[in-house]
Coordinates of C-alpha atoms and ligand atoms in Angstrom, one line a residue:
X1 CA 0.0 0.0 0.0
X2 CA 2.6 2.5 1.0
X3 CA 5.4 3.4 -1.4
X4 CA 9.0 2.9 -0.3
X5 CA 12.3 4.0 -1.9
X6 CA 15.9 4.1 -0.8
X7 CA 19.1 5.3 -2.4
X8 CA 22.8 5.0 -1.4
X9 CA 25.5 6.0 -3.9
X10 CA 27.6 8.7 -5.4
X11 CA 24.7 11.0 -6.6
X12 CA 22.5 13.3 -4.6
X13 CA 19.7 11.0 -3.3
X14 CA 17.1 13.8 -2.9
X15 CA 15.8 14.1 -6.5
X16 CA 16.1 10.4 -7.0
X17 CA 13.9 9.7 -3.9
X18 CA 11.4 12.4 -4.8
X19 CA 11.0 11.1 -8.4
X20 CA 10.7 7.6 -7.0
X21 CA 8.0 8.6 -4.6
X22 CA 6.1 10.3 -7.5
X23 CA 6.2 7.0 -9.4
X24 CA 5.0 5.2 -6.3
X25 CA 2.4 7.7 -5.2
X26 CA -0.4 5.4 -6.6
X27 CA 0.3 3.0 -3.7
X28 CA -0.7 5.6 -1.1
X29 CA -0.9 9.3 -1.0
X30 CA -1.9 10.8 2.3
X31 CA 1.5 11.9 3.5
X32 CA 5.1 11.7 2.3
X33 CA 8.5 12.0 3.9
X34 CA 12.3 11.6 3.6
X35 CA 15.1 10.7 6.0
X36 CA 18.6 11.7 4.8
X37 CA 22.1 11.4 6.2
X38 CA 23.7 14.8 5.4
X39 CA 27.1 15.7 6.8
X40 CA 26.9 13.0 9.4
X41 CA 23.6 14.0 10.8
X42 CA 20.2 12.4 10.3
X43 CA 17.3 14.6 9.2
X44 CA 13.7 13.8 8.7
X45 CA 11.3 15.9 6.6
X46 CA 7.7 14.9 6.3
X47 CA 4.3 16.3 5.5
X48 CA 0.7 15.3 5.3
X49 CA -0.6 15.4 1.8
X50 CA 0.9 14.5 -1.6
X51 CA 4.5 14.3 -2.6
X52 CA 4.1 17.7 -4.2
X53 CA 3.4 19.1 -0.7
X54 CA 6.7 17.5 0.5
X55 CA 8.5 19.2 -2.4
X56 CA 7.0 22.5 -1.4
X57 CA 8.1 22.0 2.2
X58 CA 11.7 21.3 1.0
X59 CA 11.5 24.4 -1.1
X60 CA 14.9 25.9 -1.8
X61 CA 16.6 24.1 1.1
X62 CA 19.9 22.9 -0.2
X63 CA 19.6 19.2 0.5
X64 CA 22.5 17.1 -0.7
X65 CA 22.8 13.6 0.7
X66 CA 24.3 10.4 -0.7
X67 CA 22.0 8.2 1.4
X68 CA 18.3 8.5 2.0
X69 CA 15.0 6.8 2.3
X70 CA 11.5 8.1 1.2
X71 CA 7.9 7.1 1.9
X72 CA 4.5 7.8 0.6
X73 CA 1.8 6.6 3.0
X74 CA -1.6 4.9 3.0
X75 CA -2.7 5.2 6.6
X76 CA -3.6 2.2 8.7
X77 CA -2.7 3.1 12.3
X78 CA -3.1 6.8 13.1
X79 CA -4.8 9.5 11.0
X80 CA -2.9 11.0 8.1
X81 CA -1.2 14.0 9.6
X82 CA 2.4 15.4 9.7
X83 CA 3.2 13.5 12.9
X84 CA 2.1 10.1 11.8
X85 CA 3.8 10.5 8.4
X86 CA 6.9 8.3 7.9
X87 CA 9.9 8.3 8.5
X88 CA 9.8 7.7 12.2
X89 CA 12.7 7.8 14.5
X90 CA 13.9 6.5 17.8
X91 CA 14.3 8.4 21.1
X92 CA 17.8 9.7 20.3
X93 CA 16.9 10.6 16.7
X94 CA 19.8 8.4 15.5
X95 CA 17.7 5.8 13.6
X96 CA 15.0 6.4 11.0
X97 CA 12.5 3.9 9.6
X98 CA 9.9 3.7 6.8
X99 CA 7.4 0.9 6.7
X100 CA 4.7 -0.7 4.6
X101 CA 2.5 -3.2 6.3
X102 CA 1.0 -3.7 9.8
X103 CA 2.8 -4.7 13.0
X104 CA 0.0 -6.8 14.6
X105 CA 1.6 -7.1 18.1
X106 CA 2.4 -3.4 18.3
X107 CA 0.2 -2.8 21.4
X108 CA 2.1 -5.5 23.4
X109 CA 5.5 -4.2 22.2
X110 CA 4.5 -0.6 23.0
X111 CA 3.7 -1.4 26.6
X112 CA 7.0 -3.2 27.0
X113 CA 9.0 -0.4 25.3
X114 CA 7.3 2.4 27.3
X115 CA 8.0 0.4 30.5
X116 CA 11.7 0.4 29.4
X117 CA 11.6 4.2 29.1
X118 CA 11.0 4.7 25.4
X119 CA 8.9 7.8 24.5
X120 CA 6.4 6.9 21.8
X121 CA 5.0 10.0 20.2
X122 CA 2.8 8.9 17.3
X123 CA -0.2 6.7 16.9
X124 CA 1.5 4.5 14.4
X125 CA 2.6 0.8 14.6
X126 CA 5.8 1.8 12.7
X127 CA 7.2 4.0 15.5
X128 CA 7.1 0.9 17.8
X129 CA 9.4 -0.9 15.4
X130 CA 12.1 1.8 15.4
X131 CA 12.1 1.8 19.2
X132 CA 12.5 -1.9 19.2
X133 CA 15.4 -1.6 16.8
X134 CA 16.9 1.1 19.1
X135 CA 16.6 -1.4 22.0
X136 CA 18.4 -4.2 20.0
X137 CA 21.0 -1.7 18.8
X138 CA 22.2 -1.4 22.4
X139 CA 23.3 -5.0 22.4
X140 CA 24.1 -5.6 18.7
X141 CA 27.3 -4.7 16.9
X142 CA 25.6 -3.2 13.9
X143 CA 22.3 -2.0 12.5
X144 CA 21.9 -5.0 10.3
X145 CA 22.0 -7.3 13.3
X146 CA 19.8 -5.0 15.4
X147 CA 17.1 -5.0 12.7
X148 CA 17.2 -8.7 12.4
X149 CA 16.9 -9.2 16.2
X150 CA 14.0 -6.8 16.4
X151 CA 12.1 -8.6 13.6
X152 CA 12.3 -11.8 15.5
X153 CA 9.9 -10.2 18.0
X154 CA 7.5 -8.8 15.5
X155 CA 4.2 -10.3 14.3
X156 CA 2.6 -8.9 11.2
X157 CA 3.6 -7.7 7.8
X158 CA 6.4 -5.4 6.8
X159 CA 8.5 -4.0 4.1
X160 CA 11.0 -1.7 5.9
X161 CA 14.0 0.5 5.3
X162 CA 16.1 1.5 8.2
X163 CA 19.1 3.9 8.4
X164 CA 21.3 5.1 11.3
X165 CA 23.6 8.0 11.6
X166 CA 26.1 5.7 13.4
X167 CA 26.5 3.8 10.1
X168 CA 26.0 6.5 7.6
X169 CA 26.8 4.4 4.5
X170 CA 24.1 1.6 5.0
X171 CA 20.5 1.0 4.3
X172 CA 19.0 -2.1 6.0
X173 CA 15.9 -3.5 4.2
X174 CA 13.6 -6.3 5.4
X175 CA 10.4 -7.9 4.1
X176 CA 7.6 -10.1 5.3
X177 CA 4.4 -9.8 3.4
X178 CA 5.1 -6.5 1.8
X179 CA 7.2 -6.4 -1.4
X180 CA 10.8 -5.0 -1.7
X181 CA 13.1 -5.1 -4.7
X182 CA 16.7 -4.0 -4.7
X183 CA 18.1 -2.2 -7.8
X184 CA 21.8 -2.7 -8.5
X185 CA 23.6 0.2 -10.2
X186 CA 27.2 1.4 -10.7
X187 CA 28.5 3.0 -7.5
X188 CA 25.0 3.1 -6.3
X189 CA 22.2 0.8 -5.1
X190 CA 18.5 1.4 -4.7
X191 CA 15.6 -0.4 -3.0
X192 CA 11.9 0.1 -3.5
X193 CA 8.5 -1.4 -2.9
X194 CA 8.0 -1.5 -6.6
X195 CA 10.3 -1.8 -9.6
X196 CA 8.6 1.3 -11.1
X197 CA 10.8 3.5 -8.8
X198 CA 14.0 1.8 -10.0
X199 CA 13.5 1.5 -13.7
X200 CA 14.9 4.9 -14.5
X201 CA 18.2 4.0 -12.9
X202 CA 18.8 0.3 -13.4
X203 CA 17.4 -2.9 -14.9
X204 CA 19.3 -5.3 -12.6
X205 CA 17.1 -6.2 -9.7
X206 CA 17.0 -8.7 -6.8
X207 CA 13.6 -9.5 -5.2
X208 CA 13.7 -10.0 -1.4
X209 CA 11.6 -12.9 -0.1
X210 CA 9.6 -13.0 3.1
X211 CA 11.9 -13.4 6.1
X212 CA 14.9 -11.9 4.4
X213 CA 17.0 -8.9 5.5
X214 CA 19.4 -7.0 3.3
X215 CA 22.2 -4.6 3.9
X216 CA 23.0 -2.2 1.1
X217 CA 26.0 0.1 0.6
X218 CA 26.9 2.0 -2.6
X219 CA 29.0 -0.9 -3.7
X220 CA 27.6 -4.0 -2.2
X221 CA 24.6 -5.8 -0.8
X222 CA 24.4 -8.8 1.6
X223 CA 21.2 -10.8 2.3
X224 CA 20.4 -13.0 5.2
X225 CA 17.4 -14.6 6.7
X226 CA 16.2 -13.1 9.9
X227 CA 17.6 -16.2 11.6
X228 CA 21.1 -15.1 10.4
X229 CA 21.7 -17.5 7.5
X230 CA 23.4 -15.9 4.6
X231 CA 21.6 -16.2 1.2
X232 CA 22.9 -15.8 -2.3
X233 CA 20.3 -14.0 -4.4
X234 CA 19.7 -14.2 -8.1
X235 CA 20.0 -11.0 -10.1
X236 CA 17.0 -10.6 -12.5
X237 CA 16.3 -8.1 -15.3
X238 CA 13.3 -5.7 -15.4
X239 CA 11.4 -6.2 -18.6
X240 CA 9.3 -3.0 -18.9
X241 CA 10.2 0.5 -20.1
X242 CA 9.8 3.8 -18.4
X243 CA 7.5 4.9 -21.2
X244 CA 5.1 2.2 -20.1
X245 CA 4.7 3.7 -16.7
X246 CA 4.2 7.3 -17.9
X247 CA 1.0 9.0 -19.1
X248 CA 2.0 9.2 -22.7
X249 CA -0.1 12.3 -23.5
X250 CA -3.2 11.1 -21.7
X251 CA -4.7 13.3 -19.0
X252 CA -4.8 10.4 -16.5
X253 CA -3.3 6.9 -16.2
X254 CA -6.7 5.5 -16.1
X255 CA -7.6 6.9 -19.5
X256 CA -4.3 5.8 -20.9
X257 CA -4.8 2.3 -19.5
X258 CA -8.3 2.1 -20.9
X259 CA -6.9 3.0 -24.3
X260 CA -4.1 0.5 -24.0
X261 CA -6.5 -2.4 -23.9
X262 CA -6.3 -3.5 -27.6
X263 CA -2.5 -3.8 -27.1
X264 CA -2.7 -5.3 -23.6
X265 CA -5.2 -8.0 -24.7
X266 CA -3.0 -8.7 -27.8
X267 CA 0.0 -9.1 -25.4
X268 CA -2.1 -11.5 -23.3
X269 CA -2.8 -13.6 -26.3
X270 CA 0.6 -13.3 -28.0
X271 CA 2.3 -16.6 -28.8
X272 CA -0.4 -18.5 -26.9
X273 CA -3.4 -18.8 -29.2
X274 CA -3.2 -21.5 -31.8
X275 CA -5.9 -20.3 -34.1
X276 CA -5.7 -23.1 -36.6
X277 CA -5.7 -25.9 -34.1
X278 CA -8.4 -24.2 -32.1
X279 CA -6.5 -24.3 -28.8
X280 CA -3.9 -22.5 -26.7
X281 CA -0.4 -23.2 -25.6
X282 CA 0.5 -21.9 -22.1
X283 CA 4.1 -22.7 -21.2
X284 CA 3.7 -21.6 -17.6
X285 CA 1.1 -24.3 -17.0
X286 CA 3.2 -27.2 -18.4
X287 CA 4.5 -28.4 -15.0
X288 CA 0.9 -28.9 -13.8
X289 CA -0.9 -29.8 -17.0
X290 CA -1.6 -33.4 -16.0
X291 CA -3.1 -32.4 -12.7
X292 CA -5.1 -29.7 -14.4
X293 CA -6.5 -32.0 -17.1
X294 CA -7.6 -34.3 -14.3
X295 CA -9.0 -31.6 -12.0
X296 CA -12.2 -32.6 -10.2
X297 CA -13.0 -29.0 -9.2
X298 CA -11.5 -25.6 -9.8
X299 CA -11.6 -23.0 -7.0
X300 CA -10.8 -19.4 -8.0
X301 CA -9.9 -16.9 -5.3
X302 CA -9.2 -13.2 -5.7
X303 CA -10.3 -9.8 -4.5
X304 CA -12.2 -6.8 -6.0
X305 CA -11.9 -6.5 -9.8
X306 CA -9.8 -9.7 -10.0
X307 CA -12.7 -11.5 -8.2
X308 CA -15.0 -10.2 -10.9
X309 CA -12.7 -11.6 -13.6
X310 CA -12.8 -14.9 -11.6
X311 CA -16.6 -14.9 -11.9
X312 CA -16.4 -14.4 -15.6
X313 CA -13.9 -17.3 -15.6
X314 CA -16.5 -19.5 -13.9
X315 CA -18.9 -19.2 -16.7
X316 CA -16.3 -19.9 -19.4
X317 CA -14.6 -22.8 -17.6
X318 CA -17.7 -24.6 -16.6
X319 CA -19.2 -24.3 -20.1
X320 CA -16.1 -25.3 -22.1
X321 CA -14.6 -27.9 -19.7
X322 CA -17.4 -29.3 -17.7
X323 CA -15.3 -28.9 -14.5
X324 CA -17.2 -27.5 -11.6
X325 CA -15.9 -24.1 -10.6
X326 CA -16.3 -22.2 -7.3
X327 CA -15.3 -18.6 -6.9
X328 CA -14.4 -17.3 -3.5
X329 CA -13.4 -13.9 -2.0
X330 CA -9.8 -14.4 -0.9
X331 CA -10.5 -12.7 2.4
X332 CA -13.3 -15.2 3.1
X333 CA -11.5 -18.3 1.8
X334 CA -8.5 -17.7 4.0
X335 CA -10.5 -17.8 7.2
X336 CA -13.3 -20.3 6.5
X337 CA -11.2 -23.5 6.7
X338 CA -12.1 -24.4 3.1
X339 CA -12.6 -28.0 2.1
X340 CA -9.9 -28.9 -0.4
X341 CA -10.2 -32.4 -1.9
X342 CA -7.5 -34.4 -3.8
X343 CA -7.9 -33.3 -7.4
X344 CA -8.9 -29.7 -6.6
X345 CA -6.9 -27.0 -8.3
X346 CA -6.9 -23.5 -7.0
X347 CA -6.5 -20.5 -9.4
X348 CA -5.3 -17.3 -7.7
X349 CA -5.9 -14.1 -9.6
X350 CA -4.1 -10.9 -8.8
X351 CA -3.0 -7.9 -10.8
X352 CA -0.3 -6.8 -8.3
X353 CA 0.6 -10.3 -7.1
X354 CA 0.9 -8.8 -3.7
X355 CA -2.6 -8.5 -2.3
X356 CA -2.4 -9.7 1.3
X357 CA -5.8 -11.5 1.4
X358 CA -5.1 -13.3 -1.9
X359 CA -1.6 -14.3 -0.8
X360 CA -3.0 -15.7 2.4
X361 CA -5.7 -17.6 0.5
X362 CA -2.9 -19.0 -1.8
X363 CA -0.9 -20.2 1.2
X364 CA -4.1 -21.7 2.8
X365 CA -4.8 -23.6 -0.4
X366 CA -1.2 -24.9 -0.7
X367 CA -1.1 -25.9 3.0
X368 CA -4.1 -28.1 2.3
X369 CA -2.4 -29.8 -0.6
X370 CA -4.0 -28.0 -3.5
X371 CA -2.1 -27.3 -6.7
X372 CA -2.1 -23.5 -7.1
X373 CA -2.0 -21.7 -10.3
X374 CA -1.4 -17.9 -10.5
X375 CA -2.9 -15.5 -13.0
X376 CA -0.9 -12.5 -12.2
X377 CA 0.3 -9.2 -13.9
X378 CA 3.3 -8.1 -12.0
X379 CA 6.3 -10.3 -13.0
X380 CA 8.3 -11.6 -10.0
X381 CA 5.6 -10.6 -7.5
X382 CA 5.1 -12.8 -4.4
X383 CA 2.0 -14.6 -5.7
X384 CA 3.7 -15.3 -9.0
X385 CA 6.6 -16.8 -7.1
X386 CA 4.6 -18.9 -4.6
X387 CA 2.2 -20.5 -7.0
X388 CA 3.1 -24.0 -8.4
X389 CA 2.7 -22.7 -12.0
X390 CA 1.0 -19.8 -13.7
X391 CA 0.2 -17.6 -16.6
X392 CA 1.3 -13.9 -16.6
X393 CA -1.4 -11.7 -18.1
X394 CA 1.2 -9.3 -19.6
X395 CA -1.0 -6.3 -19.4
X396 CA 2.0 -4.1 -18.6
X397 CA 2.3 -1.8 -15.5
X398 CA -1.1 -0.6 -14.3
X399 CA -0.7 2.6 -12.4
X400 CA -4.3 4.0 -12.2
X401 CA -5.8 2.8 -8.9
X402 CA -9.0 1.6 -10.6
X403 CA -8.1 -1.6 -12.4
X404 CA -9.0 -1.6 -16.1
X405 CA -6.6 -3.3 -18.5
X406 CA -5.7 -5.9 -15.9
X407 CA -9.4 -6.9 -15.8
X408 CA -9.7 -7.5 -19.5
X409 CA -6.4 -9.3 -19.7
X410 CA -7.3 -11.5 -16.7
X411 CA -10.5 -12.6 -18.6
X412 CA -8.4 -13.1 -21.8
X413 CA -6.0 -15.4 -20.0
X414 CA -9.0 -17.3 -18.4
X415 CA -10.4 -17.7 -21.9
X416 CA -7.1 -19.2 -23.1
X417 CA -7.1 -21.6 -20.1
X418 CA -10.7 -22.6 -20.8
X419 CA -9.9 -23.2 -24.4
X420 CA -6.9 -25.4 -23.6
X421 CA -8.7 -27.4 -21.0
X422 CA -11.9 -27.6 -23.1
X423 CA -10.1 -29.1 -26.0
X424 CA -8.4 -31.6 -23.8
X425 CA -11.8 -32.6 -22.4
X426 CA -13.6 -33.1 -25.7
X427 CA -14.4 -29.7 -27.2
X428 CA -14.4 -30.4 -31.0
X429 CA -11.7 -28.7 -33.0
X430 CA -14.1 -26.7 -35.2
X431 CA -15.7 -25.2 -32.1
X432 CA -12.2 -24.5 -30.7
X433 CA -11.3 -22.7 -33.9
X434 CA -14.4 -20.6 -33.8
X435 CA -13.6 -19.6 -30.2
X436 CA -9.9 -18.9 -31.1
X437 CA -11.0 -16.7 -33.9
X438 CA -13.3 -14.8 -31.7
X439 CA -10.5 -14.3 -29.1
X440 CA -8.2 -13.1 -31.8
X441 CA -10.6 -10.5 -32.9
X442 CA -11.0 -9.0 -29.3
X443 CA -8.3 -6.3 -29.6
X444 CA -9.9 -4.9 -32.8
X445 CA -13.4 -4.9 -31.3
X446 CA -12.2 -3.1 -28.2
X447 CA -10.5 -0.5 -30.3
X448 CA -13.7 0.2 -32.2
X449 CA -15.5 1.1 -28.9
X450 CA -13.3 4.2 -28.5
X451 CA -15.3 5.7 -31.3
X452 CA -18.2 5.9 -28.8
X453 CA -16.1 8.0 -26.4
X454 CA -17.8 11.4 -27.0
X455 CA -21.3 9.8 -26.9
X456 CA -20.4 8.3 -23.6
X457 CA -19.0 11.7 -22.4
X458 CA -22.4 13.2 -23.2
X459 CA -24.2 10.5 -21.2
X460 CA -21.8 11.1 -18.3
X461 CA -22.6 14.8 -18.4
X462 CA -26.4 14.1 -18.2
X463 CA -25.9 11.7 -15.2
X464 CA -23.1 13.3 -13.3
X465 CA -25.4 14.4 -10.5
X466 CA -27.0 11.0 -9.9
X467 CA -26.7 9.7 -6.4
X468 CA -27.2 6.0 -7.2
X469 CA -26.8 3.7 -10.2
X470 CA -27.9 0.2 -10.9
X471 CA -26.0 -2.1 -13.3
X472 CA -27.7 -5.2 -14.6
X473 CA -26.6 -8.1 -16.8
X474 CA -27.1 -11.8 -17.1
X475 CA -24.7 -14.8 -17.6
X476 CA -21.1 -13.7 -17.8
X477 CA -22.4 -10.1 -18.1
X478 CA -23.6 -10.3 -14.5
X479 CA -19.9 -10.0 -13.3
X480 CA -19.5 -7.3 -16.0
X481 CA -22.3 -5.4 -14.2
X482 CA -20.6 -5.8 -10.9
X483 CA -17.3 -4.5 -12.3
X484 CA -19.1 -1.5 -14.0
X485 CA -20.7 -0.6 -10.6
X486 CA -17.3 -1.0 -8.8
X487 CA -15.6 1.3 -11.3
X488 CA -18.2 4.0 -10.8
X489 CA -18.2 4.0 -7.1
X490 CA -14.4 3.8 -6.8
X491 CA -13.7 6.9 -8.8
X492 CA -16.9 9.1 -8.7
X493 CA -18.1 8.2 -5.2
X494 CA -21.6 7.6 -6.6
X495 CA -23.3 4.6 -4.9
X496 CA -23.7 1.9 -7.4
X497 CA -24.9 -1.7 -7.3
X498 CA -24.5 -4.6 -9.7
X499 CA -27.1 -7.4 -10.0
X500 CA -28.1 -10.3 -12.2
X501 CA -30.8 -8.6 -14.3
X502 CA -33.5 -11.1 -13.3
X503 CA -32.7 -10.7 -9.6
X504 CA -33.9 -7.1 -9.7
X505 CA -37.5 -8.1 -9.2
X506 CA -36.6 -9.8 -5.9
X507 CA -35.8 -6.5 -4.2
X508 CA -33.9 -3.8 -6.0
X509 CA -36.8 -2.9 -8.2
X510 CA -38.2 -1.0 -5.2
X511 CA -35.5 1.6 -5.9
X512 CA -36.5 2.3 -9.5
X513 CA -38.0 5.7 -10.2
X514 CA -37.4 8.6 -12.6
X515 CA -34.2 9.4 -10.7
X516 CA -32.6 6.0 -11.0
X517 CA -30.2 5.4 -13.9
X518 CA -30.0 1.7 -14.8
X519 CA -27.2 0.4 -17.0
X520 CA -28.2 -2.7 -18.9
X521 CA -25.5 -4.9 -20.5
X522 CA -27.7 -6.5 -23.2
X523 CA -25.8 -8.2 -26.0
X524 CA -27.7 -10.3 -28.5
X525 CA -27.1 -13.7 -26.9
X526 CA -29.2 -16.6 -25.8
X527 CA -30.8 -14.7 -23.0
X528 CA -31.3 -11.4 -24.9
X529 CA -35.1 -11.6 -24.8
X530 CA -35.1 -12.2 -21.1
X531 CA -33.0 -9.1 -20.5
X532 CA -35.4 -7.1 -22.7
X533 CA -38.2 -8.2 -20.3
X534 CA -36.2 -6.9 -17.4
X535 CA -35.7 -3.6 -19.3
X536 CA -39.5 -3.4 -19.7
X537 CA -39.9 -3.7 -16.0
X538 CA -37.5 -0.8 -15.4
X539 CA -39.1 1.3 -18.1
X540 CA -42.6 0.7 -16.6
X541 CA -41.3 2.3 -13.4
X542 CA -39.8 5.3 -15.3
X543 CA -36.2 4.2 -14.6
X544 CA -33.7 5.9 -17.0
X545 CA -32.0 3.2 -19.1
X546 CA -28.5 3.2 -20.5
X547 CA -28.0 0.1 -22.6
X548 CA -24.7 -1.4 -23.8
X549 CA -25.9 -3.3 -26.8
X550 CA -24.7 -4.7 -30.1
X551 CA -24.1 -2.5 -33.2
X552 CA -26.9 -4.3 -35.2
X553 CA -29.5 -4.2 -32.5
X554 CA -32.3 -1.8 -33.4
X555 CA -34.9 -3.3 -31.1
X556 CA -33.2 -1.7 -28.2
X557 CA -33.7 1.8 -29.4
X558 CA -37.4 1.9 -28.3
X559 CA -36.6 0.7 -24.8
X560 CA -33.4 2.6 -23.8
X561 CA -32.9 6.3 -23.2
X562 CA -29.3 5.9 -24.4
X563 CA -27.6 3.1 -26.3
X564 CA -23.8 2.5 -26.3
X565 CA -23.0 0.3 -29.3
X566 CA -20.4 -2.5 -29.0
X567 CA -19.4 -5.1 -31.6
X568 CA -20.9 -8.6 -31.3
X569 CA -18.7 -11.1 -29.4
X570 CA -19.1 -14.8 -28.6
X571 CA -21.0 -14.6 -25.3
X572 CA -18.3 -15.9 -22.9
X573 CA -15.8 -13.3 -24.1
X574 CA -18.4 -10.6 -24.2
X575 CA -17.3 -9.1 -20.9
X576 CA -14.0 -8.1 -22.4
X577 CA -15.8 -5.9 -24.9
X578 CA -18.7 -4.8 -22.8
X579 CA -16.7 -3.6 -19.9
X580 CA -14.9 -1.0 -22.0
X581 CA -17.9 1.4 -22.2
X582 CA -18.5 0.9 -18.5
X583 CA -14.9 1.9 -17.7
X584 CA -15.3 5.0 -19.9
X585 CA -18.7 5.9 -18.4
X586 CA -17.2 5.8 -14.9
X587 CA -14.2 7.8 -16.0
X588 CA -16.2 10.6 -17.7
X589 CA -18.7 10.8 -14.8
X590 CA -15.8 11.1 -12.3
X591 CA -14.1 13.8 -14.4
X592 CA -17.4 15.7 -14.7
X593 CA -17.7 15.6 -10.9
X594 CA -14.1 16.9 -10.6
X595 CA -12.8 13.7 -8.9
X596 CA -9.2 12.6 -8.9
X597 CA -9.6 9.4 -10.9
X598 CA -6.0 8.2 -10.6
X599 CA -5.9 8.7 -6.9
X600 CA -9.4 8.2 -5.5
X601 CA -10.0 8.9 -1.9
X602 CA -9.3 6.1 0.7
X603 CA -8.0 3.7 -2.0
X604 CA -4.6 2.4 -2.9
X605 CA -3.2 0.2 -5.6
X606 CA -1.9 -3.1 -4.2
X607 CA -3.6 -3.7 -0.9
X608 CA -0.9 -5.4 1.1
X609 CA -2.7 -5.2 4.5
X610 CA -5.6 -7.4 5.6
Ligands
F6R701 C1 -10.6 -2.1 -8.3 C2 -9.3 -2.7 -7.9 C3 -9.3 -3.6 -6.7 C4 -8.3 -4.7 -7.0 C5 -8.2 -5.6 -5.7 C6 -7.3 -6.8 -5.9 O1 -10.4 -1.3 -9.4 O2 -8.3 -2.4 -8.5 O3 -10.6 -4.1 -6.4 O4 -8.8 -5.5 -8.0 O5 -7.7 -4.8 -4.7 O6 -6.0 -6.4 -6.4 P1 -5.0 -7.4 -7.1 O7 -5.7 -7.8 -8.4 O8 -3.8 -6.6 -7.3 O9 -4.9 -8.6 -6.2

């Protein structure tokens, strides 16, 4: 959730840290701060608000430091104010820490530390940790050891960077549950919670694992477990460009990422779709293919938008493979002692690959003997590394907090898996070819929808003052409706609900009146007529209908107040196409209401706390 960056080397760390924080601001943005070692002294500068407020605070101060750490916060313990902003320091102001995660036993540690004379000034769990390190520093020879010893007493999740003015050339980093990646440069080393902050400086990276502690100087790094065993780490190469994480002429990351979808879907399919054979080839699944072919049941677990993609996956997988599929919120799965039988395969879907609940669900599934398959975007992320096998969605970096291109790529990858398994379980080749052709045409169909943008903008203008929205769809467009509603509430703060269209008459219909906009996803599929009946029911109660319908559908004109046209798509893959206008509608409504779409209130990308 929080953004972390550290630098040690021959250059001035300050602009590097600020720029890194700006790249990481999507992870949290309620306060920001730096700790620097300058001329042998340790200074901390921090401020509630955005990174730009920190930059204003620094103003013309001539800061020049060759070692520093920076943080952008998403508050968990303690309100977002100047005092609670990171970095935090110890009683003697010799050690500074930044932290992402939650120290669960902080209350017990706090009582003990206060009893030992430590003065705790903030409401954060992080400050407890720096005092614990201070305590350990009294008996350890160096900061590296002190941090290690302190972490042995900590329960919870952390990605931390710690510096001390007594060892002015070192950054100590440690992770458990919150990602950290070290960037190796020439006469400099960096460390960050996300490779996005490093890519400008180096492509050589080392991913820290849970339970590992690293000590960085400008010319070296050492890694140990918290139990003092030295580990040799593998150096890996970052594969994405800086350009991919910049706005590229768009006003917002979200709009850029919506428009990237033809390309991101193409990338998800690239080299995997065998159109002539009517099947797919997924190298990442090869180690588990036998198990997968014989699966008795598939359980898909995820959170938020990724959970919606999982629901779409259920429709496709069950229809094309005949394997029963269950979809579970990761946060529920992890605590409900789920029944896992031999022959069950668990799919874990996550854009970031770091979501705490999803990671815990994965570990729960594995501890019960399930084969776990990851469908992940961020390469090298924890979920990607801990699953038995997996398929990267290759959507490219997603910076906008509201997920867009990851959703359509997740569905694309689920389609490929459905096709592969379906063919193995008896789906005829001609049907496989038809599906493969349809999949291949998705990028083109998605690109066509951008022609509707100004029409959607007009609709957004008309409905920008609405207080509620209902989204309705059936079949695999029910999860599309859920996703449309989620996008709207996330970025415009309008209350929105998604329902299966037929479910409306069992309750939500009571809400329909002339002030209620109802978005219907109504492609010409097998249940088209049924959805038309649901539209009639809304119309009879004067609800205002926005329909997402096929280009050649004229019947819809007499029922809907507004029609957004989308190309026809085979029904299982329809959500990829149908979700695009819903993303645009949410975006334009949020803009019309003056909302910050890339950094909506209370949210953060990558939810690494429970
Ligand atoms: C919504 C959104 C969230 C995420 C959820 C899971 O736009 O982005 O609902 O989908 O927090 O995140 P990942 O996919 O990173 O596990």
